[in-house]
Amino acid sequence: MASEQLDPTLVFARTAAGEEAMAQRTRVVQRNVRMVLILVDGNATVADLCEKTGNVQLTENALVELESDGFIERRAETRSVWRLTGNAASRKQTTQPRPHSDFSTFGSSGLSTPASSPLSGTPETQIIPFPNVRPGRTTPLPDTSAPSTLTPSTLTPSTLGPPTPTTGAASSSLAADDLAAESLASPGTASDDRPSLLARLRARLAPGPRDSSTGLRPVRRSRQRRTLTWPLATLIGLALLAAALSLGVLLFPYGIYLPEVEAALAQSSARPARIAAMRVTVYPRPGLLLEQVRLGEDGATDQVSMASLRLRPELRSLLSPQIVFGEAELIGITLSAAALDTLAQALDASANAPARARVVQVSLSEAGIAFGDLVFTGLAGRLQLSADHRLQSALLQSPSKNLLVELQPATGGGMNVKLEGTAWRPEPKSPYLFDSLDLQGRISGPEFLIDRVEARIFDGVLRGNSALRSGSKAAVTGDLSFERINTGALAAALGFNGRIGGEARGRLSFSTSADSLPNAVARLQASGNFTIHRGHLGGLDLAEAVRRFSVVPLTLGGATRFEELSGILTLTPNALRLSRLSLTAGLMQANGQIEIGRDLQLRGRMDVMMARRRADHTAMPVLISGALESPLTQTAR
C-alpha cells in the first residue's frame, strides 16, 4: 500500500473495530501493523509514534493501512504531554538525526545505537525504548511482509501480541496501559526501578484501597441454576400420576369381585360360568383378563372352555346399567359343533335388553376345531355378528394365512363347514402339499358328512365325498376319483422313490372302522381300478429276465418302460395287491399280478410275451420276489 505524507501533529485514536482487533490476533496479522495499533492511544501524535518505533516510513504506512481498514480514526488536536513531546521531537528532527530505541533497529545499521530524547528528563514526557527481550518469553520472528529492518532481538510478543481479552472500554484502556508500561521501560533502568519481590508482596498484602485498573480479578462464571418451570412441573406431575394409577390398577385385588363377575357372565350367557382368576393386563392390549373360563355344566358335551378371556370395556358404559365390551378375545378355545352352538346361545342371551353385559366384537386366537378325537389347532380369527349382535359364522385362518375355515351354525343343530386352502400342508414337514383344497360339509352330532371335496395334489386332481363318524365305533367311508396323478411324486411321498412312474387315473372306494378316528387310518381298506400312461416299473426289467432265461433268482435292476399299465387295486391293512395287470410296451406284452406286503416284500408273477412274425406266441412266466428296493426275478419252466 502506497504511503502518504501525514501531518506530524496528527493524532489517531482506535475505533471499536480496533479495540476488537486488540483482543483478536486474527484481525491484524502483520506484526509491524499490530505494533503500531498497540501504540495508538488517542493522545500520541504521528511524530510521537515515529519517535517510539524509530522508523518513520514503516509507522506512516501502518497508520495509513489501519485508517483505511477502519481500525483507527483521526481526532481533533489536544494539548497533552504527548503533543508537547511530539512537537519537541519534530523540531529537533530538522537539526539532528532521530534517535533509535532499543525496541527495534529501524534505519541504517550504523544508527542502531539507542539515543535518548531531550524531553526524557521530565517524568511527563520521558520516552523509554522497548526492551529487547522480556524475561520468560521467546523472541518472535520478524515480519517479512513489510520492508523494515526489524530483527528478532527487537520484536517481542509483549509488543506484537494481543492483550488479555477483557470486557468493555476498560479492557482497552487497561490493555493500552499495560502495553505502555511494558514497552516504555528503559533497559538500562528496568532492573534498578523495578521493586523487589518482597516489596511487591508487602504492597499486595497491605490493607487499603487499590487501583481498580491494576487490581483486576478473573471473571468467575457461576453454574446456571436449573429452575423448575410450570410446564415441566405439570409434565412431571402427570407422569407421576399416571405411574401411580398404573400401579394401583395392576396391584388392585380384583379377586374380591370375582363372584360378581361370574354371576354377571352367567346371567349374560344363560350358562353357568366358572372363572379361575381375574386381573388387568396392559400388554399386548389393555383390558380385563379372565383366566380358565368355562361356560356350561362340568362334563357336558356342550361346555365351552377357554384358556383366558380378555375383555375391553367401553369407558362410557361403566356407569350405565349395561356394560358394553367393545371387544372380547377368546384365547385357547376349541370349537366343536356343540361349543359353537353354546356360543351362539350365549351371544343371543347377551343381545337381550335385560342382560348386564353386551359384546360388540369377538375375536379368536390360538383356537382349534375338534371333531371327535380329531383336533386341528393353531388358528386365529373372529366371530362374525349380525346387526343385532347374534352369531352368524366363525372365520378362522392358519398362521400362514393359506388355510381359511368358515363355521356356520346349522338349522336344527350342528354346524356347516367350509374349508379353502392354497399351497397348504397338513403339517409343517408333511410330504403332502395341496396346491388347492376345497371342502364343504356338515357336522351334526357324531357325524361329519363331507358333501364335496376337490383337491389338486401331485400335479393331478382328486374329487370325492366321505362320511366320518366319531365315538367308540369310529368309521370312515367314501368314494374318490383321481386323474393326471404323478405316480412318481406319490411314490416318493410314500417312501418308494423311483419304484414307479407315469400319469395315473382311476377310481377308488374306501372304508375303515376302529375305536377312534386316528386309529382308523391304519386300518383303511380300499378297492378300485387304475390306469397309468407312459410310465415305468423301477427295479424290474422283464425283457432282460426273459432274455437271460435263468431259473435262479437274479437281481437285474434296470426298469421296464411301458405305454400303458392297468389293473385292479386292492388295499388291506396287511398288503397292497395289484391284480389283473396288463402291460403294453412296444413288442412286449405282459399280464399278471404283484403284491406288496407291510414288510415291503414282493410276491408275484408276470407272463411276458414277445410279439413275433409267426402266428403262435408263447408267453414266458417271470417270477418276482425279494424286497421292494431290490427285486429278484427268475424264469419259470
Tab-separated table of N, CA, C and O in Angstrom, residues 561-598:
chain	number	residue	atom	x	y	z
A	561	ARG	N	-40.075	-99.962	-19.117
A	561	ARG	CA	-40.850	-98.804	-19.567
A	561	ARG	C	-42.046	-99.306	-20.386
A	561	ARG	O	-41.919	-100.237	-21.182
A	562	PHE	N	-43.177	-98.648	-20.217
A	562	PHE	CA	-44.408	-99.099	-20.862
A	562	PHE	C	-45.200	-97.883	-21.327
A	562	PHE	O	-45.033	-96.762	-20.823
A	563	GLU	N	-46.072	-98.184	-22.294
A	563	GLU	CA	-47.014	-97.154	-22.747
A	563	GLU	C	-48.241	-97.099	-21.864
A	563	GLU	O	-48.813	-96.033	-21.632
A	564	GLU	N	-48.667	-98.282	-21.361
A	564	GLU	CA	-49.862	-98.309	-20.523
A	564	GLU	C	-49.791	-99.506	-19.590
A	564	GLU	O	-49.362	-100.602	-19.979
A	565	LEU	N	-50.240	-99.245	-18.348
A	565	LEU	CA	-50.347	-100.288	-17.338
A	565	LEU	C	-51.658	-100.081	-16.602
A	565	LEU	O	-51.910	-99.014	-16.039
A	566	SER	N	-52.505	-101.092	-16.642
A	566	SER	CA	-53.812	-101.014	-15.999
A	566	SER	C	-54.008	-102.233	-15.116
A	566	SER	O	-53.309	-103.249	-15.252
A	567	GLY	N	-55.004	-102.112	-14.188
A	567	GLY	CA	-55.288	-103.221	-13.307
A	567	GLY	C	-56.263	-102.846	-12.222
A	567	GLY	O	-56.886	-101.779	-12.239
A	568	ILE	N	-56.387	-103.766	-11.247
A	568	ILE	CA	-57.270	-103.608	-10.107
A	568	ILE	C	-56.404	-103.406	-8.859
A	568	ILE	O	-55.462	-104.179	-8.632
A	569	LEU	N	-56.747	-102.392	-8.062
A	569	LEU	CA	-56.003	-102.077	-6.838
A	569	LEU	C	-56.853	-102.465	-5.644
A	569	LEU	O	-58.034	-102.089	-5.549
A	570	THR	N	-56.260	-103.222	-4.743
A	570	THR	CA	-56.924	-103.620	-3.508
A	570	THR	C	-55.992	-103.323	-2.348
A	570	THR	O	-54.863	-103.830	-2.310
A	571	LEU	N	-56.461	-102.498	-1.417
A	571	LEU	CA	-55.668	-102.106	-0.249
A	571	LEU	C	-56.290	-102.722	0.991
A	571	LEU	O	-57.484	-102.531	1.272
A	572	THR	N	-55.499	-103.446	1.737
A	572	THR	CA	-55.911	-104.040	3.006
A	572	THR	C	-54.940	-103.573	4.088
A	572	THR	O	-53.866	-103.032	3.780
A	573	PRO	N	-55.272	-103.780	5.359
A	573	PRO	CA	-54.330	-103.380	6.406
A	573	PRO	C	-52.997	-104.109	6.335
A	573	PRO	O	-52.002	-103.606	6.890
A	574	ASN	N	-52.913	-105.231	5.619
A	574	ASN	CA	-51.680	-106.012	5.597
A	574	ASN	C	-50.925	-105.910	4.284
A	574	ASN	O	-49.717	-106.185	4.265
A	575	ALA	N	-51.565	-105.565	3.187
A	575	ALA	CA	-50.868	-105.597	1.898
A	575	ALA	C	-51.585	-104.723	0.882
A	575	ALA	O	-52.758	-104.345	1.057
A	576	LEU	N	-50.832	-104.418	-0.201
A	576	LEU	CA	-51.361	-103.736	-1.377
A	576	LEU	C	-51.250	-104.714	-2.546
A	576	LEU	O	-50.146	-105.140	-2.905
A	577	ARG	N	-52.404	-105.034	-3.133
A	577	ARG	CA	-52.418	-106.023	-4.202
A	577	ARG	C	-52.814	-105.348	-5.507
A	577	ARG	O	-53.835	-104.645	-5.574
A	578	LEU	N	-51.996	-105.591	-6.543
A	578	LEU	CA	-52.263	-105.132	-7.902
A	578	LEU	C	-52.548	-106.371	-8.743
A	578	LEU	O	-51.638	-107.153	-9.052
A	579	SER	N	-53.793	-106.536	-9.104
A	579	SER	CA	-54.201	-107.728	-9.846
A	579	SER	C	-54.738	-107.330	-11.214
A	579	SER	O	-55.019	-106.153	-11.468
A	580	ARG	N	-54.871	-108.405	-12.065
A	580	ARG	CA	-55.336	-108.214	-13.432
A	580	ARG	C	-54.498	-107.148	-14.148
A	580	ARG	O	-55.027	-106.285	-14.853
A	581	LEU	N	-53.203	-107.234	-13.947
A	581	LEU	CA	-52.307	-106.262	-14.569
A	581	LEU	C	-52.182	-106.554	-16.051
A	581	LEU	O	-52.057	-107.723	-16.474
A	582	SER	N	-52.185	-105.483	-16.829
A	582	SER	CA	-51.994	-105.586	-18.267
A	582	SER	C	-51.002	-104.503	-18.665
A	582	SER	O	-51.287	-103.307	-18.517
A	583	LEU	N	-49.859	-104.960	-19.170
A	583	LEU	CA	-48.768	-104.030	-19.501
A	583	LEU	C	-48.482	-104.114	-20.988
A	583	LEU	O	-48.358	-105.220	-21.551
A	584	THR	N	-48.365	-102.957	-21.617
A	584	THR	CA	-48.050	-102.865	-23.032
A	584	THR	C	-46.818	-101.996	-23.183
A	584	THR	O	-46.813	-100.821	-22.766
A	585	ALA	N	-45.761	-102.602	-23.821
A	585	ALA	CA	-44.506	-101.867	-24.019
A	585	ALA	C	-43.941	-102.257	-25.379
A	585	ALA	O	-43.079	-103.135	-25.508
A	586	GLY	N	-44.432	-101.624	-26.438
A	586	GLY	CA	-43.938	-101.908	-27.782
A	586	GLY	C	-44.273	-103.325	-28.209
A	586	GLY	O	-45.448	-103.720	-28.256
A	587	LEU	N	-43.235	-104.132	-28.510
A	587	LEU	CA	-43.418	-105.527	-28.939
A	587	LEU	C	-43.673	-106.456	-27.773
A	587	LEU	O	-43.967	-107.632	-27.990
A	588	MET	N	-43.573	-105.950	-26.563
A	588	MET	CA	-43.747	-106.799	-25.385
A	588	MET	C	-45.076	-106.511	-24.721
A	588	MET	O	-45.486	-105.355	-24.599
A	589	GLN	N	-45.704	-107.620	-24.302
A	589	GLN	CA	-46.927	-107.545	-23.526
A	589	GLN	C	-46.791	-108.477	-22.341
A	589	GLN	O	-46.173	-109.534	-22.435
A	590	ALA	N	-47.412	-108.050	-21.221
A	590	ALA	CA	-47.310	-108.858	-20.008
A	590	ALA	C	-48.599	-108.754	-19.236
A	590	ALA	O	-49.262	-107.704	-19.214
A	591	ASN	N	-48.950	-109.872	-18.582
A	591	ASN	CA	-50.128	-109.943	-17.737
A	591	ASN	C	-49.733	-110.644	-16.449
A	591	ASN	O	-48.834	-111.491	-16.429
A	592	GLY	N	-50.431	-110.284	-15.345
A	592	GLY	CA	-50.120	-110.957	-14.098
A	592	GLY	C	-50.609	-110.171	-12.894
A	592	GLY	O	-51.540	-109.357	-12.989
A	593	GLN	N	-49.918	-110.376	-11.758
A	593	GLN	CA	-50.288	-109.703	-10.521
A	593	GLN	C	-49.049	-109.559	-9.630
A	593	GLN	O	-48.126	-110.357	-9.701
A	594	ILE	N	-49.058	-108.516	-8.785
A	594	ILE	CA	-47.963	-108.241	-7.848
A	594	ILE	C	-48.577	-107.820	-6.520
A	594	ILE	O	-49.544	-107.039	-6.476
A	595	GLU	N	-47.992	-108.324	-5.446
A	595	GLU	CA	-48.462	-107.995	-4.108
A	595	GLU	C	-47.292	-107.449	-3.279
A	595	GLU	O	-46.203	-108.022	-3.297
A	596	ILE	N	-47.555	-106.350	-2.566
A	596	ILE	CA	-46.549	-105.713	-1.706
A	596	ILE	C	-47.045	-105.794	-0.275
A	596	ILE	O	-48.110	-105.248	0.068
A	597	GLY	N	-46.304	-106.509	0.590
A	597	GLY	CA	-46.715	-106.682	1.973
A	597	GLY	C	-46.351	-105.488	2.844
A	597	GLY	O	-45.682	-104.523	2.421
A	598	ARG	N	-46.817	-105.534	4.108
A	598	ARG	CA	-46.498	-104.457	5.040
A	598	ARG	C	-45.005	-104.389	5.340
A	598	ARG	O	-44.485	-103.329	5.694
